PDB file of C-alpha atoms and ligand atoms in Angstrom:
ATOM      1  CA  UNK A   1     104.788 128.300 116.115  1.00  0.00           C
ATOM      2  CA  UNK A   2     108.341 129.101 117.082  1.00  0.00           C
ATOM      3  CA  UNK A   3     110.364 130.517 114.249  1.00  0.00           C
ATOM      4  CA  UNK A   4     113.542 128.514 113.702  1.00  0.00           C
ATOM      5  CA  UNK A   5     116.390 130.043 111.743  1.00  0.00           C
ATOM      6  CA  UNK A   6     115.516 127.883 108.759  1.00  0.00           C
ATOM      7  CA  UNK A   7     111.847 128.810 108.810  1.00  0.00           C
ATOM      8  CA  UNK A   8     112.640 132.506 108.961  1.00  0.00           C
ATOM      9  CA  UNK A   9     112.137 133.662 105.386  1.00  0.00           C
ATOM     10  CA  UNK A  10     114.784 136.359 105.774  1.00  0.00           C
ATOM     11  CA  UNK A  11     117.403 133.625 105.892  1.00  0.00           C
ATOM     12  CA  UNK A  12     118.272 132.208 102.540  1.00  0.00           C
ATOM     13  CA  UNK A  13     119.101 128.549 102.395  1.00  0.00           C
ATOM     14  CA  UNK A  14     120.964 126.517  99.809  1.00  0.00           C
ATOM     15  CA  UNK A  15     118.940 123.521  98.625  1.00  0.00           C
ATOM     16  CA  UNK A  16     120.121 120.056  99.588  1.00  0.00           C
ATOM     17  CA  UNK A  17     120.291 116.802  97.665  1.00  0.00           C
ATOM     18  CA  UNK A  18     118.675 113.886  99.481  1.00  0.00           C
ATOM     19  CA  UNK A  19     119.779 110.591  97.959  1.00  0.00           C
ATOM     20  CA  UNK A  20     117.915 107.367  98.680  1.00  0.00           C
ATOM     21  CA  UNK A  21     119.636 104.153  97.656  1.00  0.00           C
ATOM     22  CA  UNK A  22     118.718 100.568  98.416  1.00  0.00           C
ATOM     23  CA  UNK A  23     118.600  97.161  96.846  1.00  0.00           C
ATOM     24  CA  UNK A  24     115.562  96.784  94.644  1.00  0.00           C
ATOM     25  CA  UNK A  25     112.574  95.731  96.776  1.00  0.00           C
ATOM     26  CA  UNK A  26     113.493  97.467 100.046  1.00  0.00           C
ATOM     27  CA  UNK A  27     110.639  99.971  99.779  1.00  0.00           C
ATOM     28  CA  UNK A  28     112.616 102.958  98.545  1.00  0.00           C
ATOM     29  CA  UNK A  29     110.086 104.049  95.917  1.00  0.00           C
ATOM     30  CA  UNK A  30     107.207 103.975  98.429  1.00  0.00           C
ATOM     31  CA  UNK A  31     109.247 105.955 100.945  1.00  0.00           C
ATOM     32  CA  UNK A  32     110.184 108.517  98.283  1.00  0.00           C
ATOM     33  CA  UNK A  33     106.509 108.954  97.289  1.00  0.00           C
ATOM     34  CA  UNK A  34     105.478 109.437 100.915  1.00  0.00           C
ATOM     35  CA  UNK A  35     108.154 112.030 101.496  1.00  0.00           C
ATOM     36  CA  UNK A  36     107.100 113.960  98.373  1.00  0.00           C
ATOM     37  CA  UNK A  37     103.447 113.813  99.408  1.00  0.00           C
ATOM     38  CA  UNK A  38     104.218 115.058 102.939  1.00  0.00           C
ATOM     39  CA  UNK A  39     106.643 117.807 102.070  1.00  0.00           C
ATOM     40  CA  UNK A  40     106.023 120.386  99.321  1.00  0.00           C
ATOM     41  CA  UNK A  41     109.548 121.778  99.705  1.00  0.00           C
ATOM     42  CA  UNK A  42     111.272 118.786  98.127  1.00  0.00           C
ATOM     43  CA  UNK A  43     110.922 117.653  94.507  1.00  0.00           C
ATOM     44  CA  UNK A  44     111.993 114.462  92.767  1.00  0.00           C
ATOM     45  CA  UNK A  45     114.877 114.460  90.329  1.00  0.00           C
ATOM     46  CA  UNK A  46     113.551 112.754  87.218  1.00  0.00           C
ATOM     47  CA  UNK A  47     116.236 110.566  85.697  1.00  0.00           C
ATOM     48  CA  UNK A  48     116.671 109.686  82.063  1.00  0.00           C
ATOM     49  CA  UNK A  49     116.891 105.991  81.269  1.00  0.00           C
ATOM     50  CA  UNK A  50     117.215 103.693  78.298  1.00  0.00           C
ATOM     51  CA  UNK A  51     115.129 101.058  80.115  1.00  0.00           C
ATOM     52  CA  UNK A  52     111.656 100.541  78.623  1.00  0.00           C
ATOM     53  CA  UNK A  53     108.730 101.726  80.784  1.00  0.00           C
ATOM     54  CA  UNK A  54     107.116  99.162  83.119  1.00  0.00           C
ATOM     55  CA  UNK A  55     103.333  98.900  83.212  1.00  0.00           C
ATOM     56  CA  UNK A  56     101.944 101.936  85.028  1.00  0.00           C
ATOM     57  CA  UNK A  57     105.054 104.045  84.580  1.00  0.00           C
ATOM     58  CA  UNK A  58     104.579 107.418  82.946  1.00  0.00           C
ATOM     59  CA  UNK A  59     107.135 109.170  80.754  1.00  0.00           C
ATOM     60  CA  UNK A  60     108.131 112.473  82.366  1.00  0.00           C
ATOM     61  CA  UNK A  61     106.860 111.437  85.816  1.00  0.00           C
ATOM     62  CA  UNK A  62     108.737 108.235  86.689  1.00  0.00           C
ATOM     63  CA  UNK A  63     111.569 108.677  84.210  1.00  0.00           C
ATOM     64  CA  UNK A  64     112.257 110.389  80.948  1.00  0.00           C
ATOM     65  CA  UNK A  65     112.527 107.329  78.716  1.00  0.00           C
ATOM     66  CA  UNK A  66     115.063 107.944  75.974  1.00  0.00           C
ATOM     67  CA  UNK A  67     117.008 105.849  73.468  1.00  0.00           C
ATOM     68  CA  UNK A  68     120.665 104.955  73.795  1.00  0.00           C
ATOM     69  CA  UNK A  69     122.066 107.410  71.209  1.00  0.00           C
ATOM     70  CA  UNK A  70     120.298 110.272  72.999  1.00  0.00           C
ATOM     71  CA  UNK A  71     121.614 109.079  76.385  1.00  0.00           C
ATOM     72  CA  UNK A  72     125.181 108.844  75.077  1.00  0.00           C
ATOM     73  CA  UNK A  73     124.877 112.320  73.529  1.00  0.00           C
ATOM     74  CA  UNK A  74     123.714 113.782  76.874  1.00  0.00           C
ATOM     75  CA  UNK A  75     126.597 112.076  78.631  1.00  0.00           C
ATOM     76  CA  UNK A  76     129.107 113.390  76.044  1.00  0.00           C
ATOM     77  CA  UNK A  77     127.946 116.983  76.343  1.00  0.00           C
ATOM     78  CA  UNK A  78     128.115 116.975  80.140  1.00  0.00           C
ATOM     79  CA  UNK A  79     124.343 117.271  80.527  1.00  0.00           C
ATOM     80  CA  UNK A  80     124.335 114.497  83.126  1.00  0.00           C
ATOM     81  CA  UNK A  81     125.397 115.181  86.704  1.00  0.00           C
ATOM     82  CA  UNK A  82     125.924 111.456  87.224  1.00  0.00           C
ATOM     83  CA  UNK A  83     125.136 108.268  85.366  1.00  0.00           C
ATOM     84  CA  UNK A  84     125.326 104.496  85.730  1.00  0.00           C
ATOM     85  CA  UNK A  85     124.646 101.293  83.878  1.00  0.00           C
ATOM     86  CA  UNK A  86     122.315  99.070  85.934  1.00  0.00           C
ATOM     87  CA  UNK A  87     120.993  95.714  84.663  1.00  0.00           C
ATOM     88  CA  UNK A  88     122.256  96.576  81.132  1.00  0.00           C
ATOM     89  CA  UNK A  89     120.314  99.842  81.008  1.00  0.00           C
ATOM     90  CA  UNK A  90     121.662 103.361  81.298  1.00  0.00           C
ATOM     91  CA  UNK A  91     120.363 105.751  83.936  1.00  0.00           C
ATOM     92  CA  UNK A  92     121.384 109.350  84.528  1.00  0.00           C
ATOM     93  CA  UNK A  93     120.491 112.579  86.297  1.00  0.00           C
ATOM     94  CA  UNK A  94     120.035 115.661  84.105  1.00  0.00           C
ATOM     95  CA  UNK A  95     122.297 118.385  85.496  1.00  0.00           C
ATOM     96  CA  UNK A  96     120.407 121.637  84.822  1.00  0.00           C
ATOM     97  CA  UNK A  97     117.269 121.126  86.980  1.00  0.00           C
ATOM     98  CA  UNK A  98     119.353 120.033  89.970  1.00  0.00           C
ATOM     99  CA  UNK A  99     121.719 122.998  89.807  1.00  0.00           C
ATOM    100  CA  UNK A 100     118.806 125.423  89.406  1.00  0.00           C
ATOM    101  CA  UNK A 101     116.996 123.929  92.402  1.00  0.00           C
ATOM    102  CA  UNK A 102     119.988 124.119  94.754  1.00  0.00           C
ATOM    103  CA  UNK A 103     120.665 127.731  93.838  1.00  0.00           C
ATOM    104  CA  UNK A 104     117.005 128.611  94.397  1.00  0.00           C
ATOM    105  CA  UNK A 105     117.023 126.963  97.838  1.00  0.00           C
ATOM    106  CA  UNK A 106     114.832 124.044  96.806  1.00  0.00           C
ATOM    107  CA  UNK A 107     115.619 120.477  97.899  1.00  0.00           C
ATOM    108  CA  UNK A 108     115.888 117.573  95.494  1.00  0.00           C
ATOM    109  CA  UNK A 109     115.177 113.897  96.165  1.00  0.00           C
ATOM    110  CA  UNK A 110     117.071 111.204  94.254  1.00  0.00           C
ATOM    111  CA  UNK A 111     116.281 107.530  93.790  1.00  0.00           C
ATOM    112  CA  UNK A 112     119.668 106.460  92.460  1.00  0.00           C
ATOM    113  CA  UNK A 113     122.150 103.651  93.066  1.00  0.00           C
ATOM    114  CA  UNK A 114     125.505 103.683  94.876  1.00  0.00           C
ATOM    115  CA  UNK A 115     127.369 104.612  91.690  1.00  0.00           C
ATOM    116  CA  UNK A 116     125.305 107.764  91.345  1.00  0.00           C
ATOM    117  CA  UNK A 117     125.673 108.590  95.046  1.00  0.00           C
ATOM    118  CA  UNK A 118     129.456 108.320  94.723  1.00  0.00           C
ATOM    119  CA  UNK A 119     129.524 110.709  91.755  1.00  0.00           C
ATOM    120  CA  UNK A 120     127.344 113.260  93.568  1.00  0.00           C
ATOM    121  CA  UNK A 121     129.653 112.980  96.586  1.00  0.00           C
ATOM    122  CA  UNK A 122     132.573 113.937  94.346  1.00  0.00           C
ATOM    123  CA  UNK A 123     130.766 116.818  92.646  1.00  0.00           C
ATOM    124  CA  UNK A 124     128.554 118.349  95.332  1.00  0.00           C
ATOM    125  CA  UNK A 125     129.785 117.038  98.698  1.00  0.00           C
ATOM    126  CA  UNK A 126     128.479 119.994 100.747  1.00  0.00           C
ATOM    127  CA  UNK A 127     124.945 119.687  99.417  1.00  0.00           C
ATOM    128  CA  UNK A 128     124.590 115.928  99.668  1.00  0.00           C
ATOM    129  CA  UNK A 129     122.710 113.851 102.249  1.00  0.00           C
ATOM    130  CA  UNK A 130     122.850 110.103 101.594  1.00  0.00           C
ATOM    131  CA  UNK A 131     120.374 107.650 103.057  1.00  0.00           C
ATOM    132  CA  UNK A 132     120.612 103.908 102.539  1.00  0.00           C
ATOM    133  CA  UNK A 133     117.395 101.908 102.941  1.00  0.00           C
ATOM    134  CA  UNK A 134     117.835  98.310 104.123  1.00  0.00           C
ATOM    135  CA  UNK A 135     115.183  95.599 104.127  1.00  0.00           C
ATOM    136  CA  UNK A 136     114.525  94.068 107.582  1.00  0.00           C
ATOM    137  CA  UNK A 137     115.834  90.672 106.433  1.00  0.00           C
ATOM    138  CA  UNK A 138     116.969  88.705 103.373  1.00  0.00           C
ATOM    139  CA  UNK A 139     113.783  86.656 103.591  1.00  0.00           C
ATOM    140  CA  UNK A 140     111.655  89.780 103.536  1.00  0.00           C
ATOM    141  CA  UNK A 141     113.551  91.118 100.511  1.00  0.00           C
ATOM    142  CA  UNK A 142     113.065  87.853  98.602  1.00  0.00           C
ATOM    143  CA  UNK A 143     109.337  87.933  99.364  1.00  0.00           C
ATOM    144  CA  UNK A 144     108.972  91.548  98.218  1.00  0.00           C
ATOM    145  CA  UNK A 145     110.868  90.912  95.005  1.00  0.00           C
ATOM    146  CA  UNK A 146     108.850  87.886  93.975  1.00  0.00           C
ATOM    147  CA  UNK A 147     105.485  89.431  94.910  1.00  0.00           C
ATOM    148  CA  UNK A 148     106.072  92.370  92.615  1.00  0.00           C
ATOM    149  CA  UNK A 149     104.924  90.237  89.701  1.00  0.00           C
ATOM    150  CA  UNK A 150     106.094  92.566  86.968  1.00  0.00           C
ATOM    151  CA  UNK A 151     109.433  90.948  86.311  1.00  0.00           C
ATOM    152  CA  UNK A 152     110.308  87.440  85.141  1.00  0.00           C
ATOM    153  CA  UNK A 153     111.739  84.828  87.541  1.00  0.00           C
ATOM    154  CA  UNK A 154     115.110  85.287  85.892  1.00  0.00           C
ATOM    155  CA  UNK A 155     115.040  89.029  86.539  1.00  0.00           C
ATOM    156  CA  UNK A 156     114.019  88.439  90.176  1.00  0.00           C
ATOM    157  CA  UNK A 157     116.920  86.012  90.697  1.00  0.00           C
ATOM    158  CA  UNK A 158     119.305  88.506  89.128  1.00  0.00           C
ATOM    159  CA  UNK A 159     118.030  91.278  91.378  1.00  0.00           C
ATOM    160  CA  UNK A 160     118.539  89.113  94.467  1.00  0.00           C
ATOM    161  CA  UNK A 161     122.197  88.619  93.648  1.00  0.00           C
ATOM    162  CA  UNK A 162     122.540  92.311  92.743  1.00  0.00           C
ATOM    163  CA  UNK A 163     120.979  93.218  96.115  1.00  0.00           C
ATOM    164  CA  UNK A 164     123.955  91.790  97.947  1.00  0.00           C
ATOM    165  CA  UNK A 165     126.331  93.933  95.845  1.00  0.00           C
ATOM    166  CA  UNK A 166     124.231  97.075  96.409  1.00  0.00           C
ATOM    167  CA  UNK A 167     124.014  96.435 100.170  1.00  0.00           C
ATOM    168  CA  UNK A 168     127.814  96.218 100.403  1.00  0.00           C
ATOM    169  CA  UNK A 169     127.904 100.001  99.845  1.00  0.00           C
ATOM    170  CA  UNK A 170     125.951 100.899 102.980  1.00  0.00           C
ATOM    171  CA  UNK A 171     128.974 102.370 104.839  1.00  0.00           C
ATOM    172  CA  UNK A 172     129.273 105.090 102.170  1.00  0.00           C
ATOM    173  CA  UNK A 173     125.979 106.638 103.338  1.00  0.00           C
ATOM    174  CA  UNK A 174     125.318 109.251 106.042  1.00  0.00           C
ATOM    175  CA  UNK A 175     122.231 107.478 107.398  1.00  0.00           C
ATOM    176  CA  UNK A 176     120.844 103.951 107.262  1.00  0.00           C
ATOM    177  CA  UNK A 177     117.129 103.273 107.670  1.00  0.00           C
ATOM    178  CA  UNK A 178     116.018  99.671 108.215  1.00  0.00           C
ATOM    179  CA  UNK A 179     112.610  99.600 106.606  1.00  0.00           C
ATOM    180  CA  UNK A 180     110.676  97.166 108.811  1.00  0.00           C
ATOM    181  CA  UNK A 181     107.691  99.522 109.081  1.00  0.00           C
ATOM    182  CA  UNK A 182     106.782 102.149 106.474  1.00  0.00           C
ATOM    183  CA  UNK A 183     105.353 104.641 108.985  1.00  0.00           C
ATOM    184  CA  UNK A 184     108.425 104.461 111.217  1.00  0.00           C
ATOM    185  CA  UNK A 185     110.785 104.727 108.237  1.00  0.00           C
ATOM    186  CA  UNK A 186     108.857 107.701 106.821  1.00  0.00           C
ATOM    187  CA  UNK A 187     109.101 109.494 110.150  1.00  0.00           C
ATOM    188  CA  UNK A 188     112.832 108.782 110.269  1.00  0.00           C
ATOM    189  CA  UNK A 189     113.317 110.188 106.780  1.00  0.00           C
ATOM    190  CA  UNK A 190     111.385 113.342 107.629  1.00  0.00           C
ATOM    191  CA  UNK A 191     113.493 113.765 110.766  1.00  0.00           C
ATOM    192  CA  UNK A 192     116.709 113.406 108.764  1.00  0.00           C
ATOM    193  CA  UNK A 193     115.498 116.023 106.280  1.00  0.00           C
ATOM    194  CA  UNK A 194     114.382 118.427 109.015  1.00  0.00           C
ATOM    195  CA  UNK A 195     117.737 118.214 110.804  1.00  0.00           C
ATOM    196  CA  UNK A 196     119.786 118.533 107.622  1.00  0.00           C
ATOM    197  CA  UNK A 197     117.830 121.651 106.609  1.00  0.00           C
ATOM    198  CA  UNK A 198     118.895 123.294 109.865  1.00  0.00           C
ATOM    199  CA  UNK A 199     122.618 122.733 109.314  1.00  0.00           C
ATOM    200  CA  UNK A 200     124.483 125.970 109.822  1.00  0.00           C
ATOM    201  CA  UNK A 201     126.444 125.685 106.550  1.00  0.00           C
ATOM    202  CA  UNK A 202     123.242 125.573 104.490  1.00  0.00           C
ATOM    203  CA  UNK A 203     121.804 128.739 106.011  1.00  0.00           C
ATOM    204  CA  UNK A 204     123.456 131.264 103.736  1.00  0.00           C
ATOM    205  CA  UNK A 205     121.793 134.299 105.315  1.00  0.00           C
ATOM    206  CA  UNK A 206     122.596 133.347 108.890  1.00  0.00           C
ATOM    207  CA  UNK A 207     125.590 135.674 109.215  1.00  0.00           C
ATOM    208  CA  UNK A 208     123.524 138.734 108.240  1.00  0.00           C
ATOM    209  CA  UNK A 209     120.635 137.587 110.437  1.00  0.00           C
ATOM    210  CA  UNK A 210     122.839 137.311 113.516  1.00  0.00           C
ATOM    211  CA  UNK A 211     124.692 140.564 112.744  1.00  0.00           C
ATOM    212  CA  UNK A 212     121.366 142.361 112.405  1.00  0.00           C
ATOM    213  CA  UNK A 213     120.226 140.920 115.709  1.00  0.00           C
ATOM    214  CA  UNK A 214     123.484 141.884 117.419  1.00  0.00           C
ATOM    215  CA  UNK A 215     123.159 145.400 116.056  1.00  0.00           C
ATOM    216  CA  UNK A 216     119.849 145.778 117.855  1.00  0.00           C
ATOM    217  CA  UNK A 217     120.959 144.289 121.172  1.00  0.00           C
TER     218      UNK A 217
HETATM  219  P1  5GP B 301     114.605 100.634  88.138  1.00  0.00           P
HETATM  220  O1  5GP B 301     114.900 100.132  86.775  1.00  0.00           O
HETATM  221  O2  5GP B 301     114.124  99.554  89.070  1.00  0.00           O
HETATM  222  O3  5GP B 301     113.672 101.823  88.105  1.00  0.00           O
HETATM  223  O4  5GP B 301     115.977 101.176  88.748  1.00  0.00           O
HETATM  224  C1  5GP B 301     117.092 100.348  88.856  1.00  0.00           C
HETATM  225  C2  5GP B 301     118.155 101.014  89.709  1.00  0.00           C
HETATM  226  O5  5GP B 301     118.654 102.186  89.040  1.00  0.00           O
HETATM  227  C3  5GP B 301     117.639 101.503  91.061  1.00  0.00           C
HETATM  228  O6  5GP B 301     118.583 101.135  92.060  1.00  0.00           O
HETATM  229  C4  5GP B 301     117.595 103.013  90.930  1.00  0.00           C
HETATM  230  O7  5GP B 301     117.833 103.642  92.171  1.00  0.00           O
HETATM  231  C5  5GP B 301     118.731 103.248  89.961  1.00  0.00           C
HETATM  232  N1  5GP B 301     118.597 104.522  89.252  1.00  0.00           N
HETATM  233  C6  5GP B 301     117.479 105.093  88.762  1.00  0.00           C
HETATM  234  N2  5GP B 301     117.743 106.275  88.186  1.00  0.00           N
HETATM  235  C7  5GP B 301     119.082 106.466  88.336  1.00  0.00           C
HETATM  236  C8  5GP B 301     119.983 107.529  87.956  1.00  0.00           C
HETATM  237  O8  5GP B 301     119.620 108.548  87.365  1.00  0.00           O
HETATM  238  N3  5GP B 301     121.282 107.344  88.271  1.00  0.00           N
HETATM  239  C9  5GP B 301     121.755 106.246  88.923  1.00  0.00           C
HETATM  240  N4  5GP B 301     123.046 106.205  89.211  1.00  0.00           N
HETATM  241  N5  5GP B 301     120.939 105.228  89.284  1.00  0.00           N
HETATM  242  C10 5GP B 301     119.628 105.348  89.001  1.00  0.00           C
END
């Protein structure tokens, strides 16, 4: 296999933050799981939330489920890199694991909304790659939301109207993937990640690598 600059272990790389946002029901969670399963070099950022767990969700894997006083305390002490209130629940990204990962050259995947993406863009613009996932059509989104079966009709209706608000933020993202086919969308996401990893600015050791090469020419 040809050794690219990024694959060369002598070249240190700063980790990147890959943010996936979408309206609920566009397939973001499935795409995130596929990416994690296909690529051992990216790990999920596990958010804290005050929302109660849904059936099948596991504390510490899907979210760290915490109560509101604890959330507000974390927010006060600056332990959250970003936070938002979505559907009356608080969500936030713990700061320490993300900062440690970037410094160590590990990539982090985020399933967060546009509010979180905006805050990360303010705090860590160089490290951020934002991808917005769109459903193929409004009809498709409505079908996916009502077939989920875990939420009440009222919640589904609320999510449909929230979807339109979330979608309005698509121009703030670096890439947009229209998720008509999971395999195609997964391939697109992997391509985005592969290209972003090769960006010159992320390859911290590139200067020394090239100097060393020039010294031997
Ligand atoms: P859900 O309750 O369906 O898991 O998530 C609701 C929304 O909150 C989704 O759009 C999800 O991306 C977003 N979300 C989850 N965790 C975070 C977080 O830590 N920060 C922000 N800003 N949004 C989050």
